[in-house]
Short mmCIF file of C-alpha atoms and ligand atoms in Angstrom, two decimals:
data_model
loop_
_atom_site.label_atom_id
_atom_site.label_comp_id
_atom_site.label_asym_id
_atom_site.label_seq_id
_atom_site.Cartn_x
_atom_site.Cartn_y
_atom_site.Cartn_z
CA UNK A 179 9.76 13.08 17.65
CA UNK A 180 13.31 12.31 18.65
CA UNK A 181 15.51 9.60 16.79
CA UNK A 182 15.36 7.53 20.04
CA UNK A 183 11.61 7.08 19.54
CA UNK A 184 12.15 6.20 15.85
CA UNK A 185 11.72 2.58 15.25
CA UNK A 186 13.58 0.36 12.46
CA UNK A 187 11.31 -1.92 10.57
CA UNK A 188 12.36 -5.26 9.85
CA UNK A 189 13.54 -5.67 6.23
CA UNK A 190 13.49 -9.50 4.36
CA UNK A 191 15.30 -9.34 0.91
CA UNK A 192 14.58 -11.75 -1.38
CA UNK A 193 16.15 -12.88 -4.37
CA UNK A 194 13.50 -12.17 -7.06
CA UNK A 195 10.31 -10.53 -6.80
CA UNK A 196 8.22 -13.13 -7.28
CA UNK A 197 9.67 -14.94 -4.13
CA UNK A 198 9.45 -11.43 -2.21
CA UNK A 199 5.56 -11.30 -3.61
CA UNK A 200 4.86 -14.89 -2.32
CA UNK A 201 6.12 -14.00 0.85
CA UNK A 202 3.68 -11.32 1.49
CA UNK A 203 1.06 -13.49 0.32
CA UNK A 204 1.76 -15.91 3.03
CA UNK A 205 1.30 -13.30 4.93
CA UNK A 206 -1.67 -12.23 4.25
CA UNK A 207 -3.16 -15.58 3.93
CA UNK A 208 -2.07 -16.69 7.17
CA UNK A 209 -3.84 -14.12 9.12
CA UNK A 210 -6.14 -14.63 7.59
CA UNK A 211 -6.71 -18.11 8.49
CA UNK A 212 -6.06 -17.42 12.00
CA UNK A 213 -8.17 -14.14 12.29
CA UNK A 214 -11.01 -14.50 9.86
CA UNK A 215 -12.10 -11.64 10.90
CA UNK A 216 -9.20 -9.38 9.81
CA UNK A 217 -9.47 -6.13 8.27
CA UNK A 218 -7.08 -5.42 5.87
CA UNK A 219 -5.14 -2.11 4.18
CA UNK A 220 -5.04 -2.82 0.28
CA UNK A 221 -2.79 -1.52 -2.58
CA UNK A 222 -2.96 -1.15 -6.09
CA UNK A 223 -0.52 -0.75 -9.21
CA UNK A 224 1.96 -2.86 -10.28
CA UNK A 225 3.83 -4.22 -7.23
CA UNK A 226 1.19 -5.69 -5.75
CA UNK A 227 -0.49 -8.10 -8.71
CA UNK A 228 1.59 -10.82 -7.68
CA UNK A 229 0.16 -10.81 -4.36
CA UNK A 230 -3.30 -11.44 -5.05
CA UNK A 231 -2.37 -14.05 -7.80
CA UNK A 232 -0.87 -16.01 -4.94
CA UNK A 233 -3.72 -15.16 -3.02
CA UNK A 234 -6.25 -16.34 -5.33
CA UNK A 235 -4.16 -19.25 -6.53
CA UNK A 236 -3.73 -20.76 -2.88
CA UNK A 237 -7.32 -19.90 -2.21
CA UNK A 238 -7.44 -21.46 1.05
CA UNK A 239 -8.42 -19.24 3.55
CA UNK A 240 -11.57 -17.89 3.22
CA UNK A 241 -12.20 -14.42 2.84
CA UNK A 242 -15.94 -14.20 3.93
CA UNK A 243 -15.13 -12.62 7.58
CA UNK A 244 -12.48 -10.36 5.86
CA UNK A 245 -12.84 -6.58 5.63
CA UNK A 246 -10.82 -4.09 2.73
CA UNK A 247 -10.03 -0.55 3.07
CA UNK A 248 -8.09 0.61 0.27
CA UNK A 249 -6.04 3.14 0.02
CA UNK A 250 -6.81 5.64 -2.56
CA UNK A 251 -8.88 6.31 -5.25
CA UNK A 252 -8.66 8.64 -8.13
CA UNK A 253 -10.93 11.88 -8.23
CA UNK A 254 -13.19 11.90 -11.43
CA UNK A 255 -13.46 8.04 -11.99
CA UNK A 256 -16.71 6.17 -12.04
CA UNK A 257 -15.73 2.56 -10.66
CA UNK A 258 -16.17 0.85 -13.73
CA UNK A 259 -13.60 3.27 -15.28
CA UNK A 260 -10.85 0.79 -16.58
CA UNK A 261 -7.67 2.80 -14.79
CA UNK A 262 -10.14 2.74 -11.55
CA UNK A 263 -8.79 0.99 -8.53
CA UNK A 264 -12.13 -0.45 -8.08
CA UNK A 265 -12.11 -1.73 -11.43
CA UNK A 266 -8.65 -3.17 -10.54
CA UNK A 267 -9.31 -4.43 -7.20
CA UNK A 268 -12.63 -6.20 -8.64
CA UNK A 269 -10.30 -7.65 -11.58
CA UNK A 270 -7.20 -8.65 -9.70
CA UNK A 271 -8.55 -9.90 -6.29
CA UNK A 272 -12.23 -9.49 -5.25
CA UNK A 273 -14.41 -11.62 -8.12
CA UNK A 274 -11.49 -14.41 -7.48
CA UNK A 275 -11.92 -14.75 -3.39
CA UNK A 276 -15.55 -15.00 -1.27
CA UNK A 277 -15.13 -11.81 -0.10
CA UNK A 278 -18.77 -9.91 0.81
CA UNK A 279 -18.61 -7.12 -1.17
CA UNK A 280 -19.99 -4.99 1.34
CA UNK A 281 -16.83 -5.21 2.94
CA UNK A 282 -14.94 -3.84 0.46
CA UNK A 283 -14.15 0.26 0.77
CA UNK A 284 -12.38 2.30 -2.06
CA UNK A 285 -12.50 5.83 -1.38
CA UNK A 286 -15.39 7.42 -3.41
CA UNK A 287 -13.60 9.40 -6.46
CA UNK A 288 -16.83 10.26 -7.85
CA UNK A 289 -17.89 12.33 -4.32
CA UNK A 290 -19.88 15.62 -5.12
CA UNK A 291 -18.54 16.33 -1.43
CA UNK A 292 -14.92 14.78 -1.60
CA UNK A 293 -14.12 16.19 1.43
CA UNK A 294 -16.81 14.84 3.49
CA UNK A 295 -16.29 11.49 1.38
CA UNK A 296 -12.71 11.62 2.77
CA UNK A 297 -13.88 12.39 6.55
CA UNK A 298 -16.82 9.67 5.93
CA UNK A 299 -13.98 6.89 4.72
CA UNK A 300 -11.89 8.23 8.09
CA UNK A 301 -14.45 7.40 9.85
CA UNK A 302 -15.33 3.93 8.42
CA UNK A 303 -12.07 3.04 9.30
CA UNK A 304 -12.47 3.87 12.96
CA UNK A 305 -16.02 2.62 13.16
CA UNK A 306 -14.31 -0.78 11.67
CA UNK A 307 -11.88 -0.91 14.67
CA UNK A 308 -9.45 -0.24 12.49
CA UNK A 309 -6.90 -1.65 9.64
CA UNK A 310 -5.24 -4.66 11.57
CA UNK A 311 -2.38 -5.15 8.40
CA UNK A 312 -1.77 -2.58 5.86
CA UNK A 313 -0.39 -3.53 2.45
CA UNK A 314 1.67 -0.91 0.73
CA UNK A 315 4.07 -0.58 -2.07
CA UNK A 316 5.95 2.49 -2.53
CA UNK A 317 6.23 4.95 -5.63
CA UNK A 318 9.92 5.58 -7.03
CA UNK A 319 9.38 9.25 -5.19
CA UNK A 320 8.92 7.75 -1.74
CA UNK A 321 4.65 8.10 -1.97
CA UNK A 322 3.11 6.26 0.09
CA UNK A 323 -0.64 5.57 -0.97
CA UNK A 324 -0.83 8.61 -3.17
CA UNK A 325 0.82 10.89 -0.06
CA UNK A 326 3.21 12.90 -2.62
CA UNK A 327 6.60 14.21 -1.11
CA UNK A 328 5.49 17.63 1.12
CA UNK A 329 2.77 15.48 2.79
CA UNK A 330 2.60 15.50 6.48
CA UNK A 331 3.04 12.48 8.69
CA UNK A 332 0.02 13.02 10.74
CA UNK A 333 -2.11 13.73 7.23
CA UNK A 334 -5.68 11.75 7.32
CA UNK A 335 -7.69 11.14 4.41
CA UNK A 336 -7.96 14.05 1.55
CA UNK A 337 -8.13 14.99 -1.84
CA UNK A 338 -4.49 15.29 -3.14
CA UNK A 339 -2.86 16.75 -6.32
CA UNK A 340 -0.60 13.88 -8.00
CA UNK A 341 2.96 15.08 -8.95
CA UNK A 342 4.11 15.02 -12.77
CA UNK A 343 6.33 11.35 -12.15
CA UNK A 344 3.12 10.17 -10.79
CA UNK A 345 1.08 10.46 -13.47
CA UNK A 346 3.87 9.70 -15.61
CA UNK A 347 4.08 6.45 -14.24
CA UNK A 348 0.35 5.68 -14.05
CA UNK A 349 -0.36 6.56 -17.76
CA UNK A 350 0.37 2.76 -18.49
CA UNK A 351 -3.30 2.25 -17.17
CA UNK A 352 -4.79 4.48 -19.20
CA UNK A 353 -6.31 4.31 -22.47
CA UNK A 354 -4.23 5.60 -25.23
CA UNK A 355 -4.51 9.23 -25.65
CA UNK A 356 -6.65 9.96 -22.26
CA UNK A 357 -4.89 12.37 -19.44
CA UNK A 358 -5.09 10.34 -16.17
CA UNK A 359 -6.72 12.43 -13.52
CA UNK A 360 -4.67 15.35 -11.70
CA UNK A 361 -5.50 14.13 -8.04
CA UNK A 362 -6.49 11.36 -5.76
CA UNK A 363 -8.19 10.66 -2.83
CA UNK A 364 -6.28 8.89 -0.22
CA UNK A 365 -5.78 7.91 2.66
CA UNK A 366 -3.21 10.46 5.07
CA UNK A 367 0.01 8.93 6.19
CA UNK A 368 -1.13 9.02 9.58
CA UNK A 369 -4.48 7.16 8.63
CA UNK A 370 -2.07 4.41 7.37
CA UNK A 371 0.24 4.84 10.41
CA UNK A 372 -2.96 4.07 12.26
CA UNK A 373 -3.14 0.19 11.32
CA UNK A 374 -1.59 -2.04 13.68
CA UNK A 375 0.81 -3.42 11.27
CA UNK A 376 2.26 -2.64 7.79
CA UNK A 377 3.76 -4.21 5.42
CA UNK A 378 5.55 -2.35 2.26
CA UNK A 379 6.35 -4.53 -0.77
CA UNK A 380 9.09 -3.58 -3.17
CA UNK A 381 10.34 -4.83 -6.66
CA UNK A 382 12.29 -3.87 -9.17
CA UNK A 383 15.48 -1.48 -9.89
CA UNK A 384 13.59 1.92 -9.80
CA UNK A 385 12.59 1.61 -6.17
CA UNK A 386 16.01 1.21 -5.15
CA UNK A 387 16.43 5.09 -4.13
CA UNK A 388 13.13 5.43 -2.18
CA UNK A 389 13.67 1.86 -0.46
CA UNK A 390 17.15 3.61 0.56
CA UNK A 391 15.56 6.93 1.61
CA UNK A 392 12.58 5.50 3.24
CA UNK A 393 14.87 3.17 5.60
CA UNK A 394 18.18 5.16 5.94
CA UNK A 395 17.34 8.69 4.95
CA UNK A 396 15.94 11.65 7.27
CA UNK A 397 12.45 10.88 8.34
CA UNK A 398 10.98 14.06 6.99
CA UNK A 399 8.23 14.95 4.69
CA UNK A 400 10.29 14.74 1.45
CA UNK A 401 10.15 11.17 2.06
CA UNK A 402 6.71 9.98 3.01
CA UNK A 403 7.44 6.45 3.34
CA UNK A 404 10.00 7.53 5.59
CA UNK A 405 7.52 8.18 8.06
CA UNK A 406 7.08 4.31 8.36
CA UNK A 407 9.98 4.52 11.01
CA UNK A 408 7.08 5.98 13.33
CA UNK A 409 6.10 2.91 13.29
CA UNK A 410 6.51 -0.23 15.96
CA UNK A 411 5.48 -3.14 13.84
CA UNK A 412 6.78 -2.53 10.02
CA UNK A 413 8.04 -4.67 7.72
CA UNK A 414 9.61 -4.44 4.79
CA UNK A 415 9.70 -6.97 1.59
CA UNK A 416 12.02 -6.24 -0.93
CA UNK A 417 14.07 -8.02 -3.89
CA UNK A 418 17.48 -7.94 -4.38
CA UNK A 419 16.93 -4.82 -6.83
CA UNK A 420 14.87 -2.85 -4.85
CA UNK A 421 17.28 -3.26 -1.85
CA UNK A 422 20.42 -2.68 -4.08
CA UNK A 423 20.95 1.12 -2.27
CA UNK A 424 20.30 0.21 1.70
CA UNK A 425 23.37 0.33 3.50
CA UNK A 426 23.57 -3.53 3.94
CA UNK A 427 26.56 -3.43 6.56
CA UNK A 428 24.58 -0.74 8.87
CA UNK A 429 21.45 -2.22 8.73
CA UNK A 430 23.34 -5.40 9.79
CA UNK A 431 24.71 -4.09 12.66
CA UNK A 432 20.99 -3.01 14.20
CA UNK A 433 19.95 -6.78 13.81
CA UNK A 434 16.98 -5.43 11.59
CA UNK A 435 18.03 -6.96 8.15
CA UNK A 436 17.30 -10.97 6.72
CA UNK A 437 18.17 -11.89 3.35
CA UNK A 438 15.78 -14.37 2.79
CA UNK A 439 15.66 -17.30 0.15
C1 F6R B 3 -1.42 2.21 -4.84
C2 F6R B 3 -0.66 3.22 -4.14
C3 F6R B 3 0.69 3.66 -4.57
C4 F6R B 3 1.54 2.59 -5.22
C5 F6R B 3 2.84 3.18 -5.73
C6 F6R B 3 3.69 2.14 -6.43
O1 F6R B 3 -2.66 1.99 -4.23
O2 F6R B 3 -1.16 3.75 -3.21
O3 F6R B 3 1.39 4.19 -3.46
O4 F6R B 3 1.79 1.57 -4.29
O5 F6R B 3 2.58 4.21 -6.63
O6 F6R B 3 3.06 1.77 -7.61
P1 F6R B 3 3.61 0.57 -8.50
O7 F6R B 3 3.42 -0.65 -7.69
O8 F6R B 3 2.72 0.59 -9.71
O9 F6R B 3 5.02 0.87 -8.79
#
C-alpha cells in the first residue's frame, strides 16, 4: 500500500478519561438508537469499563436488536473462569442491558479444535453481515485485540502466543499466584479492519508511546494498531495523557485533530 492510500483517522482529545470514556459511550448509544439493529466489535480490560458504566447507567437505548462480537478470548478458560472475558463481558455489560444472549460471541477458548473455532467465529462474523462499529483500546505495545507486534495486517482470526508485557499487564485479573494463560484467540487485524467503523479508546500515561506510534509512526507490523491508518472511517478517543506524544502541530496541519471538552 502506498502512503497516498493511507488514511488519517480523526483524533478527539479530551481532558480526562472519564470525559474521553463518555464520549465513546455516546457513541455507542446513539447508534444504537438509530440502528437497533447494529452489530457491534467489543473490548475488554481496563480502558473500556467506563464505557459500559455509561452505557448501563444511561440505559436508554435498548439493546434487544443488538449483536456482540468480541474480540478475543483466552485459550484454556472455561467462561465462568473469573479472568475470562466472558466472565467480564457478562459482569461489566451484558446482565446490566436487554441484550439476547444469543447474540453475544466471545471466541471459544475452551475449543478442542481452536483452529476451526477461529475459522467458525470468522465466519459468524461474515454470516452476521459484519461488525458495523468496532470498539478497541490499545495495549502499551501497540496490540490491537491481542494482535502482538509481528502480526500481519491482513491476519484473520487465530490462536496467538501473548508477549511477556502482555501477560505482565493482565496478571491484575488473575487470582493471586495463578499464571495467566500463554495465548489467546483473537480476532486478525484484518478481521477488525473488516468492520465498517472503529473506534480506539485511550487513557492514561502508559499509552502515550503506542497512541504516538499508532498515528505518526511507520505503518508496519511492529505497530499493529498502526495498521488502523488502512482504514477510511477511524476514530480515535484519547485523554490528554494518552495523547501527550502525538505531534500536536502536524496533526494540526492535516485538519485531523479536535481537542475536545
Ligand atoms: C481487549 C483487547 C486488548 C486491550 C488492550 C488494552 O479485549 O483486545 O487489545 O484493549 O490490551 O488493555 P487495557 O485497557 O487493560 O489497558
Amino acid at each position: 500500500m502506498n502512503a497516498k492510500d493511507l488514511h488519517r483517522p480523526a483524533i478527539r482529545i479530551f481532558r480526562s478519561a472519564e470525559l474521553a470514556s463518555e464520549a465513546v459511550a455516546n457513541v455507542i448509544a446513539e447508534r444504537i438508537r438509530s440502528v437497533p439493529a447494529t452489530t457491534l466489535g467489543l473490548a475488554t480490560g481496563a480502558t473500556p469499563r467506563l464505557v459500559y458504566k455509561t452505557l448501563i447507567e444511561r440505559g436508554r437505548a435498548s439493546w434487544r436488536g443488538v449483536r456482540c462480537f468480541n474480540l478475543d478470548e483466552y485459550v484454556g478458560l472455561t467462561p465462568d473462569h473469573p479472568a475470562s472475558f466472558a466472565c467480564y463481558m457478562r459482569d461489566l455489560l451484558f446482565n446490566h442491558v436487554d441484550v439476547e444472549p444469543g447474540r453475544t460471541h466471545i471466541p471459544d477458548g475452551m475449543a478442542v479444535d481452536i483452529d476451526k473455532a477461529a475459522k467458525a467465529y470468522e465466519q459468524l462474523i461474515s454470516d452476521s453481515g459484519g461488525i458495523d462499529l468496532q470498539l478497541l483500546g490499545i495495549g502499551r505495545n501497540g496490540h490491537i485485540g491481542f494482535n502482538e507486534p509481528g502480526s500481519a495486517h491482513d491476519s484473520r482470526t487465530r490462536e496467538v502466543r501473548l508477549t511477556q508485557s502482555t501477560i505482565d499487564a493482565n496478571r491484575r485479573d488473575f487470582p493471586e499466584g495463578q499464571e495467566p494463560p500463554a495465548t489467546a484467540l483473537t480476532m486478525g487485524i484484518g478481521t477488525i479492519l473488516g468492520s465498517r467503523e472503529i473506534v480506539l479508546l485511550a487513557t492514561g500515561a502508559a499509552k502515550a508511546e503506542a497512541v504516538a506510534a499508532a498515528l505518526q509512526g511507520p505503518v508496519n507490523p511492529d505497530c499493529p494498531a498502526s495498521a488502523l491508518r488502512r482504514h477510511a472511517a477511524v476514530t480515535v478517543f484519547c485523554d490528554q495523557a494518552a495523547a501527550a506524544r502525538l505531534d500536536i502541530e502536524q496533526l494540526k496541519g492535516t485538519g485531523s485533530v479536535h481537542a475536545a471538552a
